[in-house]
Short mmCIF file of C-alpha atoms in Angstrom, two decimals:
data_model
loop_
_atom_site.label_atom_id
_atom_site.label_comp_id
_atom_site.label_asym_id
_atom_site.label_seq_id
_atom_site.Cartn_x
_atom_site.Cartn_y
_atom_site.Cartn_z
CA UNK A 1 9.45 27.44 -54.41
CA UNK A 2 13.13 28.13 -53.93
CA UNK A 3 15.44 26.62 -56.56
CA UNK A 4 17.41 24.83 -53.83
CA UNK A 5 14.31 22.88 -52.79
CA UNK A 6 13.63 21.82 -56.37
CA UNK A 7 17.22 20.62 -56.81
CA UNK A 8 17.08 18.75 -53.52
CA UNK A 9 13.82 17.13 -54.57
CA UNK A 10 15.19 16.11 -57.94
CA UNK A 11 18.19 14.43 -56.38
CA UNK A 12 16.07 12.59 -53.81
CA UNK A 13 13.61 11.55 -56.48
CA UNK A 14 16.39 9.97 -58.55
CA UNK A 15 17.56 8.06 -55.48
CA UNK A 16 14.03 6.96 -54.73
CA UNK A 17 13.42 5.83 -58.28
CA UNK A 18 16.62 3.79 -58.33
CA UNK A 19 15.88 2.17 -55.00
CA UNK A 20 12.32 1.27 -55.84
CA UNK A 21 13.25 -0.06 -59.25
CA UNK A 22 15.57 -2.49 -57.54
CA UNK A 23 12.96 -3.81 -55.12
CA UNK A 24 9.81 -3.72 -57.24
CA UNK A 25 7.29 -6.41 -56.53
CA UNK A 26 7.94 -9.35 -58.84
CA UNK A 27 5.21 -9.70 -61.42
CA UNK A 28 4.10 -6.10 -60.97
CA UNK A 29 1.92 -4.96 -63.87
CA UNK A 30 3.54 -1.52 -64.02
CA UNK A 31 6.90 -0.03 -63.30
CA UNK A 32 7.64 3.69 -63.35
CA UNK A 33 5.51 4.15 -66.46
CA UNK A 34 1.78 4.83 -66.12
CA UNK A 35 -0.39 2.30 -67.89
CA UNK A 36 -2.77 3.16 -70.71
CA UNK A 37 -5.27 5.73 -69.61
CA UNK A 38 -2.87 7.18 -67.05
CA UNK A 39 -3.46 4.48 -64.44
CA UNK A 40 -1.75 1.27 -63.50
CA UNK A 41 -1.79 -0.11 -59.99
CA UNK A 42 0.33 -3.19 -60.46
CA UNK A 43 -0.87 -5.60 -57.79
CA UNK A 44 1.44 -8.54 -57.34
CA UNK A 45 -0.86 -11.11 -58.87
CA UNK A 46 0.02 -13.54 -56.05
CA UNK A 47 -3.56 -13.81 -54.82
CA UNK A 48 -5.88 -11.81 -52.57
CA UNK A 49 -4.42 -9.55 -49.87
CA UNK A 50 -6.25 -8.57 -46.69
CA UNK A 51 -5.59 -5.20 -45.04
CA UNK A 52 -6.87 -4.55 -41.50
CA UNK A 53 -8.10 -1.07 -40.56
CA UNK A 54 -10.37 0.92 -38.26
CA UNK A 55 -13.58 -0.37 -39.86
CA UNK A 56 -12.54 -4.02 -40.02
CA UNK A 57 -10.60 -5.44 -42.96
CA UNK A 58 -10.53 -5.18 -46.73
CA UNK A 59 -9.79 -8.05 -49.08
CA UNK A 60 -8.14 -6.98 -52.29
CA UNK A 61 -7.92 -8.72 -55.65
CA UNK A 62 -4.62 -10.28 -56.66
CA UNK A 63 -4.20 -7.90 -59.60
CA UNK A 64 -4.91 -4.19 -59.34
CA UNK A 65 -4.89 -2.12 -62.51
CA UNK A 66 -6.67 1.11 -61.55
CA UNK A 67 -5.92 3.00 -58.33
CA UNK A 68 -8.00 5.95 -57.12
CA UNK A 69 -7.35 7.98 -53.98
CA UNK A 70 -9.42 10.31 -51.83
CA UNK A 71 -8.57 12.76 -49.04
CA UNK A 72 -5.29 14.56 -48.40
CA UNK A 73 -2.02 13.20 -49.83
CA UNK A 74 -2.93 9.53 -50.35
CA UNK A 75 -2.16 9.94 -54.06
CA UNK A 76 1.48 10.57 -53.22
CA UNK A 77 2.02 6.93 -52.30
CA UNK A 78 1.16 5.45 -55.71
CA UNK A 79 2.95 8.32 -57.43
CA UNK A 80 6.10 7.72 -55.39
CA UNK A 81 5.88 4.06 -56.43
CA UNK A 82 5.55 4.99 -60.09
CA UNK A 83 1.79 4.61 -60.40
CA UNK A 84 -0.45 7.44 -61.61
CA UNK A 85 -3.86 7.27 -59.90
CA UNK A 86 -6.98 7.57 -62.00
CA UNK A 87 -8.30 10.26 -59.66
CA UNK A 88 -7.23 12.15 -56.55
CA UNK A 89 -8.35 14.99 -54.31
CA UNK A 90 -7.59 18.51 -55.52
CA UNK A 91 -5.30 20.48 -53.21
CA UNK A 92 -7.05 23.40 -51.53
CA UNK A 93 -4.34 24.36 -49.00
CA UNK A 94 -0.84 25.51 -49.88
CA UNK A 95 -1.74 25.60 -53.57
CA UNK A 96 0.00 28.78 -54.68
CA UNK A 97 -1.03 28.56 -58.34
CA UNK A 98 -4.58 27.29 -57.64
CA UNK A 99 -4.34 24.42 -60.12
CA UNK A 100 -5.28 21.87 -57.46
CA UNK A 101 -1.88 20.14 -57.63
CA UNK A 102 0.98 20.83 -55.22
CA UNK A 103 4.41 21.43 -56.79
CA UNK A 104 6.02 18.16 -55.69
CA UNK A 105 3.11 16.27 -57.25
CA UNK A 106 3.52 18.24 -60.47
CA UNK A 107 7.24 17.43 -60.45
CA UNK A 108 6.57 13.72 -60.02
CA UNK A 109 3.97 13.67 -62.79
CA UNK A 110 6.48 15.33 -65.09
CA UNK A 111 9.06 12.68 -64.18
CA UNK A 112 6.57 9.98 -65.09
CA UNK A 113 5.56 11.76 -68.30
CA UNK A 114 1.95 11.83 -67.15
CA UNK A 115 -0.84 14.35 -67.13
CA UNK A 116 -2.62 15.17 -63.84
CA UNK A 117 -5.35 12.67 -62.95
CA UNK A 118 -8.99 13.54 -62.48
CA UNK A 119 -9.17 16.00 -59.56
CA UNK A 120 -11.99 15.60 -57.05
CA UNK A 121 -13.46 18.66 -55.37
CA UNK A 122 -13.72 17.57 -51.73
CA UNK A 123 -14.66 20.97 -50.29
CA UNK A 124 -18.05 19.49 -49.36
CA UNK A 125 -16.91 15.93 -48.72
CA UNK A 126 -15.98 12.92 -50.81
CA UNK A 127 -17.00 13.12 -54.48
CA UNK A 128 -18.49 9.62 -54.64
CA UNK A 129 -19.79 10.05 -58.18
CA UNK A 130 -16.41 11.25 -59.39
CA UNK A 131 -14.68 8.34 -57.68
CA UNK A 132 -17.08 5.85 -59.26
CA UNK A 133 -16.49 7.37 -62.70
CA UNK A 134 -12.80 6.42 -62.49
CA UNK A 135 -13.77 2.72 -62.19
CA UNK A 136 -11.10 1.87 -59.60
CA UNK A 137 -9.92 -1.56 -58.53
CA UNK A 138 -8.97 -0.08 -55.16
CA UNK A 139 -9.54 3.21 -53.32
CA UNK A 140 -6.76 4.45 -51.07
CA UNK A 141 -7.59 6.62 -48.04
CA UNK A 142 -5.20 5.56 -45.29
CA UNK A 143 -4.76 9.19 -44.26
CA UNK A 144 -8.29 10.51 -43.96
CA UNK A 145 -11.23 11.21 -41.71
CA UNK A 146 -13.68 8.85 -43.41
CA UNK A 147 -16.84 8.15 -41.47
CA UNK A 148 -18.41 4.71 -41.37
CA UNK A 149 -20.96 5.97 -43.89
CA UNK A 150 -18.20 7.26 -46.19
CA UNK A 151 -16.41 3.94 -45.98
CA UNK A 152 -19.56 1.94 -46.67
CA UNK A 153 -20.36 4.06 -49.72
CA UNK A 154 -16.83 3.79 -51.09
CA UNK A 155 -16.76 0.01 -50.64
CA UNK A 156 -19.81 -0.21 -52.88
CA UNK A 157 -17.58 1.26 -55.58
CA UNK A 158 -14.38 -0.71 -54.89
CA UNK A 159 -12.34 -2.22 -52.04
CA UNK A 160 -11.24 0.68 -49.84
CA UNK A 161 -8.28 1.23 -47.51
CA UNK A 162 -9.27 3.73 -44.78
CA UNK A 163 -7.20 4.88 -41.80
CA UNK A 164 -5.71 2.11 -39.61
CA UNK A 165 -6.85 3.42 -36.20
CA UNK A 166 -7.60 7.13 -35.68
CA UNK A 167 -9.25 9.55 -38.13
CA UNK A 168 -6.58 11.95 -39.43
CA UNK A 169 -4.14 10.24 -37.05
CA UNK A 170 -2.17 8.13 -39.52
CA UNK A 171 1.58 8.69 -39.44
CA UNK A 172 3.37 9.12 -42.75
CA UNK A 173 4.94 5.68 -42.31
CA UNK A 174 1.59 4.02 -41.72
CA UNK A 175 0.02 5.89 -44.63
CA UNK A 176 2.68 4.52 -46.95
CA UNK A 177 2.49 1.04 -45.45
CA UNK A 178 -1.31 0.76 -45.67
CA UNK A 179 -1.67 2.33 -49.11
CA UNK A 180 1.20 0.31 -50.56
CA UNK A 181 -0.34 -2.87 -49.16
CA UNK A 182 -3.62 -1.83 -50.76
CA UNK A 183 -1.83 -1.76 -54.12
CA UNK A 184 -0.18 -5.13 -53.59
CA UNK A 185 3.20 -3.39 -53.22
CA UNK A 186 4.00 -3.84 -49.55
CA UNK A 187 7.72 -4.46 -50.15
CA UNK A 188 8.07 -1.32 -52.25
CA UNK A 189 6.23 0.64 -49.56
CA UNK A 190 8.70 -0.59 -46.94
CA UNK A 191 11.60 0.46 -49.17
CA UNK A 192 10.06 3.90 -49.62
CA UNK A 193 9.77 4.34 -45.85
CA UNK A 194 13.42 3.41 -45.40
CA UNK A 195 14.52 5.84 -48.11
CA UNK A 196 12.53 8.71 -46.62
CA UNK A 197 13.92 8.03 -43.17
CA UNK A 198 17.36 8.53 -44.68
CA UNK A 199 16.29 11.77 -46.35
CA UNK A 200 14.96 13.08 -43.02
CA UNK A 201 18.03 12.04 -41.06
CA UNK A 202 20.37 13.78 -43.50
CA UNK A 203 18.30 16.98 -43.53
CA UNK A 204 17.95 17.14 -39.74
CA UNK A 205 21.71 16.65 -39.25
CA UNK A 206 22.23 20.11 -40.76
CA UNK A 207 20.05 21.79 -38.10
CA UNK A 208 21.36 20.66 -34.69
CA UNK A 209 19.81 23.65 -32.89
CA UNK A 210 16.37 22.01 -32.95
CA UNK A 211 17.49 18.79 -31.28
CA UNK A 212 15.47 17.99 -28.17
CA UNK A 213 13.40 21.16 -28.32
CA UNK A 214 9.97 20.94 -26.70
CA UNK A 215 7.25 21.82 -29.21
CA UNK A 216 3.49 21.94 -29.80
CA UNK A 217 1.33 22.63 -32.85
CA UNK A 218 -1.63 24.98 -32.55
CA UNK A 219 -4.51 24.32 -34.93
CA UNK A 220 -5.78 27.03 -37.26
CA UNK A 221 -5.96 29.99 -34.86
CA UNK A 222 -8.67 32.64 -35.14
CA UNK A 223 -6.94 35.89 -34.20
CA UNK A 224 -10.33 37.47 -33.44
CA UNK A 225 -11.03 34.91 -30.70
CA UNK A 226 -8.08 33.82 -28.60
CA UNK A 227 -10.15 32.59 -25.67
CA UNK A 228 -9.18 28.97 -26.38
CA UNK A 229 -5.89 27.22 -27.03
CA UNK A 230 -6.63 24.71 -29.78
CA UNK A 231 -3.85 22.26 -30.53
CA UNK A 232 -3.05 19.03 -32.35
CA UNK A 233 -2.61 16.12 -29.97
CA UNK A 234 0.18 13.57 -29.98
CA UNK A 235 -2.10 11.42 -32.15
CA UNK A 236 -1.82 13.80 -35.09
CA UNK A 237 0.76 13.25 -37.82
CA UNK A 238 1.98 16.86 -37.64
CA UNK A 239 2.81 16.45 -33.97
CA UNK A 240 4.26 12.97 -34.41
CA UNK A 241 6.59 14.35 -37.09
CA UNK A 242 8.42 16.46 -34.49
CA UNK A 243 9.93 13.27 -33.10
CA UNK A 244 11.23 12.34 -36.56
CA UNK A 245 12.99 15.70 -36.53
CA UNK A 246 14.72 14.96 -33.23
CA UNK A 247 12.45 17.28 -31.29
CA UNK A 248 10.24 16.49 -28.30
CA UNK A 249 6.46 16.65 -28.09
CA UNK A 250 5.93 18.83 -25.03
CA UNK A 251 5.04 16.77 -21.97
CA UNK A 252 2.03 19.01 -21.42
CA UNK A 253 0.74 18.04 -24.87
CA UNK A 254 1.43 14.38 -24.20
CA UNK A 255 -0.49 14.56 -20.93
CA UNK A 256 -3.46 16.26 -22.58
CA UNK A 257 -3.36 13.74 -25.43
CA UNK A 258 -3.63 10.84 -22.99
CA UNK A 259 -7.15 12.02 -22.17
CA UNK A 260 -8.48 11.73 -25.74
CA UNK A 261 -8.19 9.62 -28.88
CA UNK A 262 -8.91 12.62 -31.10
CA UNK A 263 -6.29 14.29 -33.30
CA UNK A 264 -6.97 17.71 -31.74
CA UNK A 265 -8.01 19.15 -28.40
CA UNK A 266 -8.37 22.48 -26.61
CA UNK A 267 -8.16 24.22 -23.25
CA UNK A 268 -9.28 27.64 -22.08
CA UNK A 269 -6.73 30.41 -22.60
CA UNK A 270 -6.95 30.97 -18.86
CA UNK A 271 -5.10 27.65 -18.52
CA UNK A 272 -2.40 28.51 -21.04
CA UNK A 273 0.19 28.15 -18.28
CA UNK A 274 -0.24 24.38 -18.73
CA UNK A 275 2.04 24.79 -21.71
CA UNK A 276 4.88 26.57 -19.92
CA UNK A 277 7.13 23.68 -20.96
CA UNK A 278 6.69 24.48 -24.67
CA UNK A 279 9.79 26.07 -26.19
CA UNK A 280 8.53 26.30 -29.78
CA UNK A 281 5.02 26.73 -31.17
CA UNK A 282 4.12 25.87 -34.75
CA UNK A 283 0.85 27.06 -36.25
CA UNK A 284 -0.81 28.17 -39.48
CA UNK A 285 -1.00 31.90 -40.16
CA UNK A 286 0.95 35.04 -40.87
CA UNK A 287 2.78 37.84 -39.06
CA UNK A 288 -0.55 39.40 -38.08
CA UNK A 289 -1.46 36.25 -36.17
CA UNK A 290 1.86 36.25 -34.34
CA UNK A 291 1.29 39.91 -33.43
CA UNK A 292 -2.16 39.01 -32.07
CA UNK A 293 -0.67 36.25 -29.90
CA UNK A 294 1.98 38.64 -28.59
CA UNK A 295 -0.67 41.24 -27.75
CA UNK A 296 -2.99 38.85 -25.95
CA UNK A 297 -2.69 39.22 -22.15
CA UNK A 298 -2.86 35.46 -21.54
CA UNK A 299 -1.26 33.79 -24.54
CA UNK A 300 1.59 36.29 -24.59
CA UNK A 301 2.76 34.73 -21.32
CA UNK A 302 3.45 31.39 -22.98
CA UNK A 303 7.27 31.11 -23.16
CA UNK A 304 7.28 30.34 -26.89
CA UNK A 305 5.20 33.44 -27.65
CA UNK A 306 7.15 35.63 -25.22
CA UNK A 307 10.46 34.58 -26.81
CA UNK A 308 9.31 34.97 -30.39
CA UNK A 309 9.69 31.22 -30.97
CA UNK A 310 6.57 30.84 -33.12
CA UNK A 311 6.72 29.23 -36.56
CA UNK A 312 3.81 30.47 -38.65
CA UNK A 313 3.10 28.51 -41.82
CA UNK A 314 1.26 30.36 -44.62
CA UNK A 315 -1.83 28.73 -46.07
CA UNK A 316 -1.30 30.26 -49.50
CA UNK A 317 2.09 28.69 -50.23
CA UNK A 318 3.46 25.13 -50.29
CA UNK A 319 5.42 25.86 -47.11
CA UNK A 320 2.08 25.81 -45.33
CA UNK A 321 1.87 22.05 -45.89
CA UNK A 322 5.44 21.29 -44.75
CA UNK A 323 4.43 20.24 -41.26
CA UNK A 324 2.20 17.48 -42.64
CA UNK A 325 4.76 14.94 -43.90
CA UNK A 326 3.94 13.08 -47.12
CA UNK A 327 6.07 10.91 -49.41
CA UNK A 328 6.74 13.49 -52.10
CA UNK A 329 6.67 16.58 -49.88
CA UNK A 330 9.35 15.40 -47.46
CA UNK A 331 12.31 15.62 -49.87
CA UNK A 332 10.87 18.75 -51.52
CA UNK A 333 9.93 21.09 -48.68
CA UNK A 334 11.53 19.71 -45.49
CA UNK A 335 14.62 21.93 -45.68
CA UNK A 336 12.50 25.10 -45.65
CA UNK A 337 10.53 23.83 -42.67
CA UNK A 338 13.73 23.03 -40.78
CA UNK A 339 15.05 26.53 -41.41
CA UNK A 340 11.94 27.97 -39.76
CA UNK A 341 12.19 25.58 -36.83
CA UNK A 342 15.86 26.47 -36.40
CA UNK A 343 15.01 30.16 -36.31
CA UNK A 344 12.47 29.51 -33.56
CA UNK A 345 14.92 27.31 -31.65
CA UNK A 346 17.48 30.11 -31.72
CA UNK A 347 14.89 32.57 -30.42
CA UNK A 348 13.95 30.27 -27.56
CA UNK A 349 17.54 29.74 -26.45
#
């Protein structure tokens, strides 16, 4: 990663730490130091807490000592609040050094003086045995695609916090809110949201060219088969994040999203003109993918493609994860993402 991003992250992390130290839940069993064994959830001890979610509700014990997380990025909430989870999912996307830990997570662990937790291999689904071996008091999965069966199995291990409404459709704010509540640290979660909103606002103010731009996010595109336009709907956190950045989810995407509750959808490439209102396209891929879009007789007619206003995020570097906002990634990688969006905005002008 660029040195500037690391410096920006370090400064934001100090601010976060100071803020959260001042509003820590009274009676919390841990502060910024991980407890013995590398864990330490620090429930408030004020009695049971109930968290509502897509599968019903979960009642949590008054004191939580061991936190375990599954699925993408949920571990960043306890880490941001100074708690090292007993186990978490290994990163398989954007992991440039293939150690299973993204750089902003490594940086936070170093700040806390902690070693990486147990890493679960979720390439074939949740590692239930691995989760059970960590003996958690709570399992956090507010941003996930858990099935009812997954949830039922996890709850046999420990109380579990799944997504609030839509699989893989939890905004970064709701992920923090639900996971923090699951740790008995709702107030600290609210403070973290407020701090990150300030980080975003300050970063966006330096890139006025993207303001109000109409944008959509294509899902992982197969350059060998461009017969379908696959895109993330307005229910997906990557798309929702555009509004945090002062941009506009294209009306065409909003209209298509109204017809489904899923986080992604698709239309035939023959109907690509539906997205003529899109000024900027964001997707995963490389220059070869952009060249394929520009060479395609149908997709090349989309204004964003025609104008060269395509942001392609590489899957083999941390920048590839920038569009998916998470508590530790936002202050670390957002600036680089905004630079790419600004480039596309300039091209679409």
